[in-house]
Coordinates of C-alpha atoms in Angstrom, one line a residue:
M262 CA 156.9 62.1 105.2
S263 CA 157.1 62.8 101.3
F264 CA 154.8 65.1 99.3
A265 CA 153.0 62.7 97.8
A266 CA 152.3 60.3 100.8
L267 CA 151.1 63.8 102.3
L268 CA 148.9 64.5 99.6
A269 CA 147.1 61.0 99.4
E270 CA 146.6 61.6 103.4
S271 CA 144.6 64.8 103.1
A272 CA 143.0 63.5 100.0
P273 CA 143.1 59.9 99.1
D274 CA 140.3 60.3 95.9
L275 CA 142.4 62.9 94.4
G276 CA 143.0 61.7 90.8
G277 CA 142.3 62.8 86.8
F278 CA 143.1 66.3 86.0
A279 CA 143.8 67.5 89.6
G280 CA 146.1 64.4 90.1
W281 CA 147.5 65.4 86.5
A282 CA 148.1 69.2 87.8
V283 CA 150.1 67.6 90.9
D284 CA 152.3 65.8 89.6
L285 CA 152.9 68.5 86.8
M286 CA 153.3 71.1 90.0
E287 CA 156.1 68.5 91.4
R288 CA 157.9 68.2 88.3
L289 CA 157.8 71.9 86.8
G290 CA 156.8 74.0 90.2
G291 CA 155.1 77.2 89.6
V292 CA 155.6 76.7 85.5
G293 CA 153.2 73.4 85.9
A294 CA 151.1 75.3 88.2
G295 CA 150.7 78.0 85.1
I296 CA 150.1 75.2 82.3
A297 CA 147.1 73.7 84.9
I298 CA 145.5 76.7 85.5
G299 CA 145.9 77.4 81.6
L300 CA 144.3 74.6 80.5
E301 CA 141.4 75.4 83.1
N302 CA 140.6 78.7 81.4
L303 CA 140.0 77.0 78.0
F304 CA 138.0 74.1 79.1
P305 CA 135.4 75.4 82.3
P306 CA 134.6 71.7 83.7
L307 CA 138.3 71.9 85.3
P308 CA 138.5 72.4 88.6
S309 CA 140.4 75.8 89.2
E310 CA 139.3 75.5 92.7
V311 CA 141.2 72.6 93.2
I312 CA 144.2 73.3 91.6
L313 CA 144.6 76.7 92.9
P314 CA 144.6 75.4 96.7
L315 CA 146.7 72.6 95.7
A316 CA 149.4 75.1 94.4
G317 CA 148.9 76.6 97.9
F318 CA 149.5 73.4 99.8
T319 CA 152.4 72.4 97.2
A320 CA 154.1 76.1 97.9
S321 CA 153.3 75.2 101.9
Q322 CA 155.5 71.9 101.6
G323 CA 158.2 73.8 100.0
N324 CA 157.9 72.3 96.6
L325 CA 157.9 75.7 95.1
S326 CA 157.5 79.5 96.5
I327 CA 154.3 81.1 97.2
A328 CA 155.1 84.1 95.0
S329 CA 156.2 81.6 92.1
A330 CA 152.6 80.0 92.7
L331 CA 150.7 83.3 92.3
I332 CA 152.8 84.6 89.4
W333 CA 152.7 81.1 87.5
T334 CA 149.0 80.7 88.1
T335 CA 147.8 84.2 86.5
I336 CA 150.1 84.0 83.8
G337 CA 148.0 81.0 83.0
S338 CA 144.7 82.3 83.6
V339 CA 146.1 85.1 81.6
V340 CA 147.3 82.8 78.6
G341 CA 144.3 81.0 78.4
A342 CA 141.8 84.3 78.3
I343 CA 144.0 85.6 75.4
V344 CA 143.6 82.6 73.4
L345 CA 139.8 82.6 74.5
Y346 CA 139.8 86.5 73.4
Y347 CA 140.9 85.7 69.8
L348 CA 138.8 83.1 69.4
G349 CA 136.0 85.8 69.8
V350 CA 137.7 88.2 67.5
A351 CA 137.7 85.1 64.8
L352 CA 134.1 84.9 65.2
G353 CA 132.8 88.2 64.9
R354 CA 130.4 90.3 65.3
D355 CA 129.2 89.5 61.5
R356 CA 129.4 85.8 61.7
L357 CA 127.5 86.0 65.6
R358 CA 124.6 87.6 64.1
A359 CA 124.7 85.1 61.2
I360 CA 124.5 82.4 63.8
V361 CA 122.0 84.1 66.2
D362 CA 120.0 84.5 63.1
R363 CA 119.6 80.9 62.5
L364 CA 118.7 80.0 66.1
P365 CA 115.1 79.2 67.3
L366 CA 113.8 81.7 70.0
V367 CA 116.7 84.0 70.0
K368 CA 116.4 87.1 67.8
L369 CA 118.8 89.6 66.5
S370 CA 117.8 92.3 68.7
D371 CA 118.5 89.9 72.0
V372 CA 122.4 90.7 70.4
D373 CA 121.8 94.4 69.9
K374 CA 120.8 94.5 73.4
A375 CA 123.3 92.1 74.7
E376 CA 126.2 94.3 72.5
A377 CA 124.5 97.5 73.8
W378 CA 125.1 96.2 77.5
F379 CA 128.8 95.3 77.1
A380 CA 129.7 98.5 75.9
K381 CA 128.4 100.1 79.3
H382 CA 129.3 97.6 81.8
G383 CA 132.3 95.6 79.4
T384 CA 135.2 96.9 82.0
K385 CA 133.3 95.7 84.6
A386 CA 132.2 92.3 83.4
V387 CA 135.8 91.4 82.5
F388 CA 137.4 92.4 85.8
F389 CA 134.2 91.1 88.0
G390 CA 134.3 88.2 85.6
R391 CA 137.3 86.3 86.2
M392 CA 136.3 86.0 90.3
I393 CA 132.9 83.8 89.0
P394 CA 133.0 80.3 88.2
I395 CA 132.0 79.8 84.6
F396 CA 132.1 83.3 83.6
R397 CA 135.8 83.3 84.2
S398 CA 136.5 81.8 81.1
L399 CA 133.4 82.5 79.0
I400 CA 133.6 86.5 79.3
S401 CA 136.8 86.5 77.6
I402 CA 134.6 85.5 74.1
P403 CA 132.7 88.6 74.3
A404 CA 135.0 90.6 75.0
G405 CA 136.8 89.6 71.6
I406 CA 133.8 89.6 69.4
E407 CA 133.4 93.1 70.4
K408 CA 136.8 93.7 70.2
M409 CA 137.3 95.3 73.4
P410 CA 141.1 97.1 73.0
F411 CA 143.5 94.6 73.6
W412 CA 145.5 95.9 76.5
K413 CA 142.8 97.5 78.3
F414 CA 141.4 93.6 78.3
L415 CA 145.1 91.8 79.1
G416 CA 144.8 94.5 82.1
L417 CA 141.7 93.8 83.6
T418 CA 142.2 90.1 83.1
A419 CA 145.4 90.0 84.8
A420 CA 144.1 92.2 87.8
G421 CA 141.0 90.0 88.2
S422 CA 143.0 86.8 87.8
A423 CA 145.5 87.8 90.4
I424 CA 143.1 88.5 93.0
W425 CA 140.9 85.8 92.4
N426 CA 144.0 83.1 92.2
S427 CA 145.5 84.8 95.0
I428 CA 142.6 83.9 97.5
F429 CA 142.7 80.5 96.7
V430 CA 146.6 79.8 96.7
I431 CA 147.0 81.6 99.9
A432 CA 144.0 79.3 101.4
G433 CA 145.7 76.5 100.3
Y434 CA 148.9 77.6 102.1
V435 CA 147.4 78.7 105.1
L436 CA 145.2 75.6 105.5
G437 CA 147.9 73.2 104.5
E438 CA 146.9 69.3 104.8
N439 CA 143.1 70.8 105.0
W440 CA 143.5 72.9 101.7
H441 CA 140.6 70.9 100.4
V442 CA 138.2 72.6 102.8
V443 CA 138.5 75.5 100.2
D444 CA 137.3 73.1 97.0
E445 CA 134.2 72.4 99.5
Y446 CA 132.9 76.1 99.9
A447 CA 134.3 76.7 96.0
G448 CA 132.2 74.0 94.9
V449 CA 128.9 75.7 97.4
L450 CA 129.9 78.5 95.0
Q451 CA 129.4 77.3 91.9
W452 CA 126.5 75.2 92.1
I453 CA 124.7 78.3 93.3
V454 CA 126.4 80.1 90.1
I455 CA 125.0 77.0 88.1
V456 CA 121.4 77.0 89.7
V457 CA 121.2 81.1 89.3
V458 CA 122.3 80.9 85.6
A459 CA 120.0 78.2 84.9
A460 CA 116.9 79.4 86.7
L461 CA 117.6 82.5 84.7
L462 CA 117.5 80.8 81.2
L463 CA 114.5 79.0 81.7
W464 CA 112.8 82.0 83.0
W465 CA 113.7 83.7 79.6
L466 CA 113.2 80.6 77.7
V467 CA 109.3 80.7 79.3
V468 CA 109.0 84.7 78.7
R469 CA 110.3 84.4 74.9
I470 CA 107.7 80.7 74.3
R471 CA 104.6 83.1 76.1
T472 CA 105.8 86.2 73.7
I473 CA 106.0 84.2 70.5
R474 CA 102.7 82.8 71.6
A475 CA 101.0 85.6 72.4
R476 CA 102.1 87.3 68.9
R477 CA 100.5 84.3 66.9
S478 CA 97.2 84.3 68.7
G479 CA 97.3 88.2 67.9
T480 CA 98.0 87.4 64.1
D481 CA 95.1 84.7 64.0
A482 CA 93.1 86.9 66.0
A483 CA 93.5 89.8 63.2
A484 CA 93.3 87.4 60.2
Q485 CA 89.7 86.1 61.9
K486 CA 88.6 89.6 62.2
D487 CA 89.7 90.7 58.7
A488 CA 88.4 87.3 57.4
A489 CA 84.9 88.4 59.1
L490 CA 84.8 92.2 58.1
G491 CA 85.5 90.9 54.4
K492 CA 82.8 88.9 54.8
A493 CA 80.3 91.0 56.0
A494 CA 81.3 93.6 53.3
A495 CA 80.5 91.1 50.8
L496 CA 77.1 90.6 51.9
E497 CA 76.5 94.5 52.0
Q498 CA 77.9 94.6 48.8
N499 CA 75.2 92.3 47.6
D500 CA 72.1 93.4 49.1
E501 CA 73.0 96.9 47.7
R502 CA 72.7 95.6 44.3
P503 CA 69.8 96.6 42.0
E504 CA 67.2 94.0 42.0
V505 CA 67.3 93.1 38.0
I506 CA 63.5 92.5 36.5
D507 CA 62.7 89.5 34.1
A508 CA 61.6 91.2 30.7
D509 CA 59.8 87.6 29.8
K510 CA 57.4 88.1 32.8

């Protein structure tokens, strides 16, 4: 049975970008896998959890070696991350702050806190971020904005990507025709991350709106108090004025 027929039998609904990635791997081998993963880094919605096990499955069928799959997918991850890193460098800290200053609900103090956090935890964030869906790509941008030393960024990205890619490529290689099982479990992990991020954003939004409302209420109350004090002072001053006697009476 040909590889294409075997693939169609194991995943009959495979199509779109994943189908294109498979065709690319068949034509270009490991280089094709690297190109597919590089594009996935630039466009996070693309399914790396499908492409990587497929690269392993492709290697199990002898279309490319497992070493080639691991090396080229890691190169693709690194190249995609470098593009996003320099996107962050081009954006820069000053432009980011100018953008944030125009956004509702977001304060420059939030940027200051994020910068302080990244200064303290940036090394771990870049390394472990390469193993978290969605953040895998996005973590490169703040690294560029904060101008993390390039060679440090490159080493952390290569190491984190190599670990993440190896897990999925080797799983696809070992599972063979059942490679799609990896995608099912990875899909659950991705949804967990999405739900957690959405919950945190919702919590932050609620807290920020309550804070703004409380501040406005406090300002209004203070204004009303000042007005009441001013009125009372005016009345007291009127009461203390000497009575004017009319000389004609």
